Coordinates of N, CA and C in Angstrom, one line a residue:
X81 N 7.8 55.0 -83.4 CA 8.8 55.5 -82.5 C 8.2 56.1 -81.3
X82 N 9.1 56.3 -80.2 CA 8.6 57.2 -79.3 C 8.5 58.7 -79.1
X83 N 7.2 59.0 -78.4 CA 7.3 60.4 -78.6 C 8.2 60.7 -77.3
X84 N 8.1 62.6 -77.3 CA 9.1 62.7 -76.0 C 8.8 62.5 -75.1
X85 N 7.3 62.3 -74.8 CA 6.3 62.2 -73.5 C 6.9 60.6 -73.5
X86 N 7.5 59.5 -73.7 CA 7.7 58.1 -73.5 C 8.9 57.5 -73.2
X87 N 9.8 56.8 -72.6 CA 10.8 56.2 -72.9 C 10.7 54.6 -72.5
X88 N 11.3 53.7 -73.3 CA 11.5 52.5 -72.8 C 12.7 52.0 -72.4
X89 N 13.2 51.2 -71.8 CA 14.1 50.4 -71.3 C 13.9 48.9 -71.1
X90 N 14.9 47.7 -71.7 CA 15.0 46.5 -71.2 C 16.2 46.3 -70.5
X91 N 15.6 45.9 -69.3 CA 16.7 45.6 -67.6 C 16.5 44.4 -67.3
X92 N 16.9 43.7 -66.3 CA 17.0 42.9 -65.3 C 16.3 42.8 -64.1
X93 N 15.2 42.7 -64.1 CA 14.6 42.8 -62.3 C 14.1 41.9 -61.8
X94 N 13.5 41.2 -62.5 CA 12.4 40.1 -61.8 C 11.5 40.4 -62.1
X95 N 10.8 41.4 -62.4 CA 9.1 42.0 -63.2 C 9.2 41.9 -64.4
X96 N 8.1 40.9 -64.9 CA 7.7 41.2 -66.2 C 7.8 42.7 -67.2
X97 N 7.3 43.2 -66.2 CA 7.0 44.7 -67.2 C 6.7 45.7 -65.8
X98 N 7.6 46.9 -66.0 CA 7.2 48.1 -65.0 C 6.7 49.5 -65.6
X99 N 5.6 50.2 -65.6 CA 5.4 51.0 -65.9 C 5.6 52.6 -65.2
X100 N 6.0 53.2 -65.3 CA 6.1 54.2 -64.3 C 5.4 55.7 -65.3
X101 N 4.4 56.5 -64.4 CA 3.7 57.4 -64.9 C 3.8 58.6 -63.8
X102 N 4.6 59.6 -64.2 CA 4.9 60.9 -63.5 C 5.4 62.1 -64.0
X103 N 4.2 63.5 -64.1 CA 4.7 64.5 -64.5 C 5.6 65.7 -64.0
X104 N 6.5 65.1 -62.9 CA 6.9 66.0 -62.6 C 8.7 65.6 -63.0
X105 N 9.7 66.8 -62.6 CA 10.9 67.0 -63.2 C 11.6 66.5 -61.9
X106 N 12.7 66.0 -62.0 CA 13.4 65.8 -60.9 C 13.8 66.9 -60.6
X107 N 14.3 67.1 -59.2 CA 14.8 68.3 -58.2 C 16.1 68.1 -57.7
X108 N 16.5 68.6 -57.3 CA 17.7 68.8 -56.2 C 17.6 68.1 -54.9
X109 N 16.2 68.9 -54.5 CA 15.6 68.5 -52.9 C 15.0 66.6 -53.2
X110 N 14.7 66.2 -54.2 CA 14.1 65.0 -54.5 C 16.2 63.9 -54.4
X111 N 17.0 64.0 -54.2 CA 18.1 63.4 -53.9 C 18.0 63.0 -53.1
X112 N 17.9 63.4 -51.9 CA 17.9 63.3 -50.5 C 16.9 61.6 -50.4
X113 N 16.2 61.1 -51.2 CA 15.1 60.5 -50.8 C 14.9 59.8 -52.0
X114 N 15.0 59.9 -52.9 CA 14.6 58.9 -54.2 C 15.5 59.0 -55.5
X115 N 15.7 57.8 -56.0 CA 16.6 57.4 -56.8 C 17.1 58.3 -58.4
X116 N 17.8 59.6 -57.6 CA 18.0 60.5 -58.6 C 19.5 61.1 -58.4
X117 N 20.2 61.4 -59.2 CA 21.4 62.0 -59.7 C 21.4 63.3 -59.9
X118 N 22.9 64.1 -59.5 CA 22.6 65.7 -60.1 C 22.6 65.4 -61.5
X119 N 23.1 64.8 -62.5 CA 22.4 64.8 -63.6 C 21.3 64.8 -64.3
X120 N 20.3 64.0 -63.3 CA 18.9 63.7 -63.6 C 18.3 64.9 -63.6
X121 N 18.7 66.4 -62.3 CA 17.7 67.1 -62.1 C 17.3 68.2 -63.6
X122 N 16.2 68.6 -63.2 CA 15.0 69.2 -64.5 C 14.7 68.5 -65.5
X123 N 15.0 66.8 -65.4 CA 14.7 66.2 -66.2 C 13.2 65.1 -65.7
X124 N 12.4 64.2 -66.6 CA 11.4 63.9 -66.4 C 11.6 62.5 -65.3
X125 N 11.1 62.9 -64.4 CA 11.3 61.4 -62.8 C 11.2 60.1 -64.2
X126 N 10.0 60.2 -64.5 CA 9.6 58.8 -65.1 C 10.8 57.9 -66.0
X127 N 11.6 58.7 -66.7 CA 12.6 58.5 -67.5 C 14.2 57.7 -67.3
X128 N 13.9 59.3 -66.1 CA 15.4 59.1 -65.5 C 15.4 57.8 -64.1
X129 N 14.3 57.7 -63.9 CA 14.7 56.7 -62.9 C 14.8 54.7 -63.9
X130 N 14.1 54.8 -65.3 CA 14.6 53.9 -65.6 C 16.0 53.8 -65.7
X131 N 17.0 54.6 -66.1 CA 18.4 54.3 -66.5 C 19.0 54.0 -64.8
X132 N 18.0 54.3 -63.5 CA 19.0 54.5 -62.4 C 18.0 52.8 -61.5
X133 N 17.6 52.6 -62.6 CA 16.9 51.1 -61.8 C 17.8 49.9 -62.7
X134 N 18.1 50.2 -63.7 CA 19.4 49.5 -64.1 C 20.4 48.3 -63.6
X135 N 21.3 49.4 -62.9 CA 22.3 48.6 -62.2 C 21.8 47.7 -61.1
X136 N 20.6 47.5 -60.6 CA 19.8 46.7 -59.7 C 19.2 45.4 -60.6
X137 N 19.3 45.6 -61.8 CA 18.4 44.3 -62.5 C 19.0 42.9 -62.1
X138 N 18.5 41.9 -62.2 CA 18.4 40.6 -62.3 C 18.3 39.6 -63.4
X139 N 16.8 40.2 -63.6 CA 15.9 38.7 -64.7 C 15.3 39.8 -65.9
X140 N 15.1 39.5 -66.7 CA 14.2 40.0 -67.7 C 13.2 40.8 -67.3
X141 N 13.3 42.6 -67.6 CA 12.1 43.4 -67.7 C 11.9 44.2 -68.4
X142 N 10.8 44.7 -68.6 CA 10.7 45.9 -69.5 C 10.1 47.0 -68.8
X143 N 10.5 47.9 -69.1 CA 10.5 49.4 -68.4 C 10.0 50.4 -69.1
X144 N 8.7 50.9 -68.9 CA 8.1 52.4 -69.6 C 8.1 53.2 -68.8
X145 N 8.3 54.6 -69.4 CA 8.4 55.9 -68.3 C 7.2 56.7 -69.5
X146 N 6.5 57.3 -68.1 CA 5.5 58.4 -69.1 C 5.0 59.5 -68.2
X147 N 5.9 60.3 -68.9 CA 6.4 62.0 -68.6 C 4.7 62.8 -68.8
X148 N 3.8 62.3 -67.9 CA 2.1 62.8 -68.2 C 2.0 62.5 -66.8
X149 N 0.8 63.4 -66.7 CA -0.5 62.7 -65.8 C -0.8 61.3 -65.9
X150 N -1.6 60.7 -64.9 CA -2.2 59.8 -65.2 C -3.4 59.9 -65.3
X151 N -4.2 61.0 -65.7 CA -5.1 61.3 -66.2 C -4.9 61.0 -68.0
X152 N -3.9 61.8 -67.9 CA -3.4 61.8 -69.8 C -2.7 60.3 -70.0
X153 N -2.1 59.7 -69.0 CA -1.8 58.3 -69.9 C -3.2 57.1 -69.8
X154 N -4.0 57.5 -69.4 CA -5.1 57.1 -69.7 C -5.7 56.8 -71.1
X155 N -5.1 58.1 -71.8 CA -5.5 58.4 -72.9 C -4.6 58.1 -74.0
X156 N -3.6 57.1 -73.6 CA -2.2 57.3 -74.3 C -2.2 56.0 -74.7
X157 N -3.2 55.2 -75.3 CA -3.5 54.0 -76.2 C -3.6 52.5 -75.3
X158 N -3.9 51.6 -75.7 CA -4.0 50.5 -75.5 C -2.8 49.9 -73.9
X159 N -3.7 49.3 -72.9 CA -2.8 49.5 -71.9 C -2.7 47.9 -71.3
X160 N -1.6 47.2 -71.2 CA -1.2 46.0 -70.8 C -2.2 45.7 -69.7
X161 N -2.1 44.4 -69.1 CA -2.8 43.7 -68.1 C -1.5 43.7 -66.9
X162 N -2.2 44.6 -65.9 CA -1.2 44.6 -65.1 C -1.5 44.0 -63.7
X163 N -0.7 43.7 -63.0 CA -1.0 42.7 -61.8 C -0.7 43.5 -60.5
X164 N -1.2 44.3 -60.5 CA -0.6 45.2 -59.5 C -0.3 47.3 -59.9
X165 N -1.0 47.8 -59.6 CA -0.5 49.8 -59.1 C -0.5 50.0 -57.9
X166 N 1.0 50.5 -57.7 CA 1.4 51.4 -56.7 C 0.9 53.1 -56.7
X167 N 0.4 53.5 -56.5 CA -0.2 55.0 -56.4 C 0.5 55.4 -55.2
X168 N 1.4 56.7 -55.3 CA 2.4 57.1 -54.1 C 1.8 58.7 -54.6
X169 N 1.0 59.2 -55.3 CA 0.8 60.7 -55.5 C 0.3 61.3 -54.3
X170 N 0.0 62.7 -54.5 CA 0.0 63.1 -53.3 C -1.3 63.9 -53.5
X171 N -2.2 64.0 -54.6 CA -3.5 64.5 -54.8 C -4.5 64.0 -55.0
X172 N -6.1 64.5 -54.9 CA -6.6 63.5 -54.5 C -7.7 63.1 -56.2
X173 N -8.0 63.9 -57.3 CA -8.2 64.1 -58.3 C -7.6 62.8 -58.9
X174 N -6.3 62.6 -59.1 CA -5.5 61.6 -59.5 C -5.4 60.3 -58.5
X175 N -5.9 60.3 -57.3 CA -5.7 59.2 -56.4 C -7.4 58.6 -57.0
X176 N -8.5 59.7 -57.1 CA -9.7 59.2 -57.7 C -9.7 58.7 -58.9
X177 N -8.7 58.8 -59.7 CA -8.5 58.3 -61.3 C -7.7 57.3 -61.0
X178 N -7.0 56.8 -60.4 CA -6.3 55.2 -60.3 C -7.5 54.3 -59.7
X179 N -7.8 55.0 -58.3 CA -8.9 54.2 -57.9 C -10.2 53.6 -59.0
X180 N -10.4 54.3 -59.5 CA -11.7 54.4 -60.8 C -11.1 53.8 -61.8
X181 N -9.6 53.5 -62.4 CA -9.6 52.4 -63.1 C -9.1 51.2 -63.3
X182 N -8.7 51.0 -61.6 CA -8.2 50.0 -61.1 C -9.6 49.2 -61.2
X183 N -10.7 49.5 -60.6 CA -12.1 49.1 -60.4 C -12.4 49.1 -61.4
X184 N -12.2 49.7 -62.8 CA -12.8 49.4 -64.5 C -12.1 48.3 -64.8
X185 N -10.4 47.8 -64.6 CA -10.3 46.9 -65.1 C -9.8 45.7 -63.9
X186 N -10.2 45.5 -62.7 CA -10.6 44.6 -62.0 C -8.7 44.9 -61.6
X187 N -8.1 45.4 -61.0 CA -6.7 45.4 -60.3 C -6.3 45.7 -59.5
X188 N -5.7 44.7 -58.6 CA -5.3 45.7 -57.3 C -4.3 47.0 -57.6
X189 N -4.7 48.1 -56.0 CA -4.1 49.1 -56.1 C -3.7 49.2 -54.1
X190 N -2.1 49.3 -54.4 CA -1.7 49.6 -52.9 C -1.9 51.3 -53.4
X191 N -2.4 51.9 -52.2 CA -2.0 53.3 -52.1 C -1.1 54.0 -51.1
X192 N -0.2 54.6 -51.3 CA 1.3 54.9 -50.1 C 1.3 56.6 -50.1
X193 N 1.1 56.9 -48.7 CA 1.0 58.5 -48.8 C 2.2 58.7 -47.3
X194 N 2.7 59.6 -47.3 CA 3.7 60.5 -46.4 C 3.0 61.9 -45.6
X195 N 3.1 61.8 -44.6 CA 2.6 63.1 -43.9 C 3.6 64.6 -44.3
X196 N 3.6 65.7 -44.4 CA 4.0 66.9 -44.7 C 5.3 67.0 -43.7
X197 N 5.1 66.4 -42.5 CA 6.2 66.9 -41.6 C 7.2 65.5 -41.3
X198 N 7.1 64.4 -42.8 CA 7.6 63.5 -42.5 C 7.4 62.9 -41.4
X199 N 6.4 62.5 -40.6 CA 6.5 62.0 -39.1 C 5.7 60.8 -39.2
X200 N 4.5 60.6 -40.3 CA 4.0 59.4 -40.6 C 3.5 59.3 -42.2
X201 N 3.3 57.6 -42.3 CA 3.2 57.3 -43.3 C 1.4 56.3 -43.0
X202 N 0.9 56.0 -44.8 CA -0.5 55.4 -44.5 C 0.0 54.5 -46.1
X203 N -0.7 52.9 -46.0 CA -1.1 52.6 -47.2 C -2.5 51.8 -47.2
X204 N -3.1 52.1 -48.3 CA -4.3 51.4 -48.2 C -4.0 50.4 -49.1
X205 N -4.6 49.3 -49.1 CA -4.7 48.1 -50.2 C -6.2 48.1 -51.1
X206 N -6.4 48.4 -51.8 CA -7.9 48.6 -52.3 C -7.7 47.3 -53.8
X207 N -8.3 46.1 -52.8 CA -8.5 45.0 -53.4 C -9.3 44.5 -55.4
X208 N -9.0 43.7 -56.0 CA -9.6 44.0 -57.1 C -11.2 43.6 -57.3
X209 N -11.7 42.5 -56.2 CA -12.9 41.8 -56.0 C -13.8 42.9 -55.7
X210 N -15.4 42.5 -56.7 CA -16.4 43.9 -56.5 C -16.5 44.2 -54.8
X211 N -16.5 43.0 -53.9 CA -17.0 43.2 -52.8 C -15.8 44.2 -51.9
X212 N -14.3 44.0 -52.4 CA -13.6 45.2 -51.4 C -13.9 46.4 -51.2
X213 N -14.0 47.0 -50.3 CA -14.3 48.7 -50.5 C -13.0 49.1 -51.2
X214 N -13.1 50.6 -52.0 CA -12.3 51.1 -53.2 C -11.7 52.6 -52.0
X215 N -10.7 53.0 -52.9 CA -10.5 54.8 -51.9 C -11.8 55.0 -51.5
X216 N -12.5 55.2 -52.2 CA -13.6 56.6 -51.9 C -14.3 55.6 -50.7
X217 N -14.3 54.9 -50.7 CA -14.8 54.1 -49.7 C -14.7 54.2 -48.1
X218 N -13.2 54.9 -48.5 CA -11.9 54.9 -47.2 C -12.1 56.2 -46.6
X219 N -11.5 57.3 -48.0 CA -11.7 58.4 -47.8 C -12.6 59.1 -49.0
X220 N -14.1 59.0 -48.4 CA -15.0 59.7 -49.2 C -14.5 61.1 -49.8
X221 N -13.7 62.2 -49.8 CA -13.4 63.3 -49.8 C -12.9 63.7 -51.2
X222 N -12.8 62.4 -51.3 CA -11.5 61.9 -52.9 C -11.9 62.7 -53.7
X223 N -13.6 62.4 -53.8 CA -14.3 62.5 -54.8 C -14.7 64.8 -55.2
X224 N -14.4 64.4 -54.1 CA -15.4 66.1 -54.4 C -14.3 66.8 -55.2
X225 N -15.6 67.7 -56.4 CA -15.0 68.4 -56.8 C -14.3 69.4 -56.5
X226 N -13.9 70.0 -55.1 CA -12.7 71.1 -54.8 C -12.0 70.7 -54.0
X227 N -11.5 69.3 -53.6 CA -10.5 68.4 -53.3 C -9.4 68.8 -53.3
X228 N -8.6 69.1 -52.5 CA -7.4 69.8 -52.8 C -5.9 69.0 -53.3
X229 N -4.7 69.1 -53.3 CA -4.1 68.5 -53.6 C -3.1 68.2 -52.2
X230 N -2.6 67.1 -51.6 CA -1.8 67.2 -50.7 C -0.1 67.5 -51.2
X231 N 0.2 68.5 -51.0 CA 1.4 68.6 -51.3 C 2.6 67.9 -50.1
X232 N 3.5 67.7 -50.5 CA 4.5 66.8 -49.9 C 6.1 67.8 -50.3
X233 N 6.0 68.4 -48.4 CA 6.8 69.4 -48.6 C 8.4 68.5 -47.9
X234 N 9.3 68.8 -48.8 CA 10.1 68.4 -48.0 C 10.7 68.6 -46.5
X235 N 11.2 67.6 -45.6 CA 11.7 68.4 -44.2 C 13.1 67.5 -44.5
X236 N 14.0 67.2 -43.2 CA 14.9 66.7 -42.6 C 14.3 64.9 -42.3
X237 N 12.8 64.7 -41.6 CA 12.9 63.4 -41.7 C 12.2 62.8 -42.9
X238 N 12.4 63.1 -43.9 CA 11.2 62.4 -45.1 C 12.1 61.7 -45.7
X239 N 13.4 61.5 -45.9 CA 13.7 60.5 -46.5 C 13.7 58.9 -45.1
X240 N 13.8 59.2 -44.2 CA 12.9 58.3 -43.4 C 11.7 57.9 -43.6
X241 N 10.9 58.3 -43.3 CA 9.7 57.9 -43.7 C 9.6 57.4 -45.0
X242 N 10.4 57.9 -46.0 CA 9.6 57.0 -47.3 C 10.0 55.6 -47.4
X243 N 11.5 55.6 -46.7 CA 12.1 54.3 -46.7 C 10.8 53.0 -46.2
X244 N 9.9 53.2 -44.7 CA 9.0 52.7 -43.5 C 7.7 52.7 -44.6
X245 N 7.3 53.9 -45.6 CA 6.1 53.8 -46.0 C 6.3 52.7 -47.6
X246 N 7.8 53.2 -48.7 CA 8.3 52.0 -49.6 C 7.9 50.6 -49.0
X247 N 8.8 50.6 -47.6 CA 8.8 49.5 -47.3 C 7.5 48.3 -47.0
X248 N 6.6 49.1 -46.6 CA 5.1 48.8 -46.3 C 4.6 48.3 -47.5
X249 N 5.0 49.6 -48.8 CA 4.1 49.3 -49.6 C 4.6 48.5 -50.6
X250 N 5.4 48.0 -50.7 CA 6.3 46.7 -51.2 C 6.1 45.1 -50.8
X251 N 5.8 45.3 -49.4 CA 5.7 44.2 -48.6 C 4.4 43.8 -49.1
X252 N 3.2 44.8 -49.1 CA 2.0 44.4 -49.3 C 1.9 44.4 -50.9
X253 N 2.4 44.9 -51.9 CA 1.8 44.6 -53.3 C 2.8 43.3 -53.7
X254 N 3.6 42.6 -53.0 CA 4.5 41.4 -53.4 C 3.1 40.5 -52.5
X255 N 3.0 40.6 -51.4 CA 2.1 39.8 -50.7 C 0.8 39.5 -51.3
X256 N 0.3 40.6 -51.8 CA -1.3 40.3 -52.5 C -1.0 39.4 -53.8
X257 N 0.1 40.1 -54.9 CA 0.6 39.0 -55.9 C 0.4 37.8 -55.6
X258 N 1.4 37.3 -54.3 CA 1.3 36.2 -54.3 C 0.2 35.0 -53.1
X259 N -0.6 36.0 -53.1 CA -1.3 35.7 -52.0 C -1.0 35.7 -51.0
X260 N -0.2 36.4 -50.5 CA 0.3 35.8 -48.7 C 0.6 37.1 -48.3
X261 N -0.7 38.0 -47.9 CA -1.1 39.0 -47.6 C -0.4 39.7 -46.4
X262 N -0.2 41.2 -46.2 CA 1.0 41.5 -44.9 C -0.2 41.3 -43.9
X263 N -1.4 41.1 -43.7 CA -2.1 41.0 -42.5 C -3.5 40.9 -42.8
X264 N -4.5 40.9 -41.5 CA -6.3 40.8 -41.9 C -6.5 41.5 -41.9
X265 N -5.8 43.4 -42.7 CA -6.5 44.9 -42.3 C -6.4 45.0 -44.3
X266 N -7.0 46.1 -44.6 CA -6.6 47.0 -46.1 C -5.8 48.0 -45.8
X267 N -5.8 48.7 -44.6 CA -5.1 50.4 -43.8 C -4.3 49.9 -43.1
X268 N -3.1 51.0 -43.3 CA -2.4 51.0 -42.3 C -1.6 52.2 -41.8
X269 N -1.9 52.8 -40.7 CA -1.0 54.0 -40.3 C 0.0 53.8 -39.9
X270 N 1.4 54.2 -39.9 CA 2.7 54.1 -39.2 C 3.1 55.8 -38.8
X271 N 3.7 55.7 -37.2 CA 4.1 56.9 -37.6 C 5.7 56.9 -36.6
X272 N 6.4 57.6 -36.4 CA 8.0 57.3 -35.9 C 7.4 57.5 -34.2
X273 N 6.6 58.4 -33.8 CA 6.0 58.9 -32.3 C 5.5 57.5 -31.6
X274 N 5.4 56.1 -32.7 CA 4.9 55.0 -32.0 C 3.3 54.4 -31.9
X275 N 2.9 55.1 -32.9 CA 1.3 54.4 -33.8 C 1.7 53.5 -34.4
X276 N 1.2 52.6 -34.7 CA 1.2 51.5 -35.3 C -0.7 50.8 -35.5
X277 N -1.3 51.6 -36.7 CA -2.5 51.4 -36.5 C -3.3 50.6 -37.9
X278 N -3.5 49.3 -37.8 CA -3.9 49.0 -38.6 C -5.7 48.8 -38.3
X279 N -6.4 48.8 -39.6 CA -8.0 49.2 -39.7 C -8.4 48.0 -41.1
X280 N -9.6 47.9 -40.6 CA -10.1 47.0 -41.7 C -11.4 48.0 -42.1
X281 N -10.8 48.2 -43.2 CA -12.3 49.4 -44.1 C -12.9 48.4 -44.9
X282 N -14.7 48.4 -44.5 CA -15.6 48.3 -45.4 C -15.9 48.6 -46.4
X283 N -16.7 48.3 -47.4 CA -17.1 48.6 -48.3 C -18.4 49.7 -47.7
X284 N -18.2 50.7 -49.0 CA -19.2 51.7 -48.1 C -20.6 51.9 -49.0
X285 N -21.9 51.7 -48.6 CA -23.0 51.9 -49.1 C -23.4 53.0 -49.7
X286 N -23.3 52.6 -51.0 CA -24.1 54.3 -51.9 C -22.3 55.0 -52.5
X287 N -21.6 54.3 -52.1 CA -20.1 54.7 -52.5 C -20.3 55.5 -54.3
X288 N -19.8 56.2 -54.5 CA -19.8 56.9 -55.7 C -19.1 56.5 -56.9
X289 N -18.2 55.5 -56.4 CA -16.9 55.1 -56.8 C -17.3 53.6 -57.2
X290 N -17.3 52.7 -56.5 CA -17.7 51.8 -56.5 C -18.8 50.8 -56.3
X291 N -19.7 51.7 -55.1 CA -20.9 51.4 -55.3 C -22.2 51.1 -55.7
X292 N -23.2 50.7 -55.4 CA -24.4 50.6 -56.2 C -25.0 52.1 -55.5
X293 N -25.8 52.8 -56.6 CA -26.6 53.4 -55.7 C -27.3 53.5 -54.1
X294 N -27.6 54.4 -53.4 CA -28.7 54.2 -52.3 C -30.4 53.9 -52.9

């Protein structure tokens, strides 16, 4: 059976299989911006957003929610072959733990972050091939041990922004699936002030993460 840290659902989407991994409770202030109900709040995001991805289904899917870390569902048994992680957290401990096992089991990873004051958005593409550079590659900082966590405070424009940075990072983990890539960069900054900054990051020598030694 399932424990209470789990829930499953079969829906309609078009995806084989979606997993979703997040320990936090839904909010009040989380309405404004992501697919939640006054019902849902003080309940687990991971859970409640299967029953509200639902009414959107299509084709055949299967849906896990797991009310943990992704440190701890690491540890939570035998894990499917997945074709694709979205990483949308906002810390950098846990942005180092997707990175690190995306590159243990060869998988792409889009990464999608939001600025504090809602004003810009960034995603990286951290490819599955040894030769891509990985996070730490991008932002060496990942790694250190008193790393802080970026918190993501709500304002007035952030349900904007998430719509521009979803949208980004949708476009690009559909495009890498199927090959037909959103462009020749891995980075991309957007911000509403009129940036539009895309970067091609190397792989970086002596990388901690993914590298060979110096």
């Amino acid at each position: 059976g399932l424990g209470s840290n789990e829930a499953k659902i079969h829906v309609q989407t078009g995806f084989g299989q979606m997993d979703l991994v997040d320990m936090d409770l839904a909010e009040d202030s989380n309405r404004n911006r992501q697919l939640f109900t006054a019902d849902d709040i003080g309940k687990p995001k991971a859970h409640q957003v299967l029953k509200n991805l639902a009414p959107y289904a299509v084709f055949p899917t299967r849906l896990r929610g797991y009310y943990m870390t992704f440190e701890e569902w690491l540890k939570h048994g035998r894990k499917p072959r997945y074709k694709a992680i979205v990483c949308g957290v906002d810390n950098f401990p846990t942005m180092a733990a997707v990175a690190g096992y995306a590159i243990k089991v060869r998988t792409l990873v889009v990464f999608v972050n939001v600025s504090r004051d809602g004003e810009a958005c960034r995603i990286f593409i951290q490819r599955p091939e040894r030769e891509a550079p990985c996070f730490a590659c991008y932002m060496p900082d990942v790694l250190k041990r008193d790393a802080h966590d970026q918190a993501c405070i709500p304002s007035p424009a952030i349900a904007d922004i998430l719509q521009v940075a979803v949208g980004l990072a949708a476009r690009a983990t559909v495009g890498e699936i199927l090959s037909v890539p959103i462009g020749d960069y891995n980075c991309r900054d957007w911000t509403f002030s009129g940036i539009d900054l895309k970067k091609t990051i190397k792989k970086r020598p002596g990388c901690q993460l993914c590298g060979d030694p110096l």
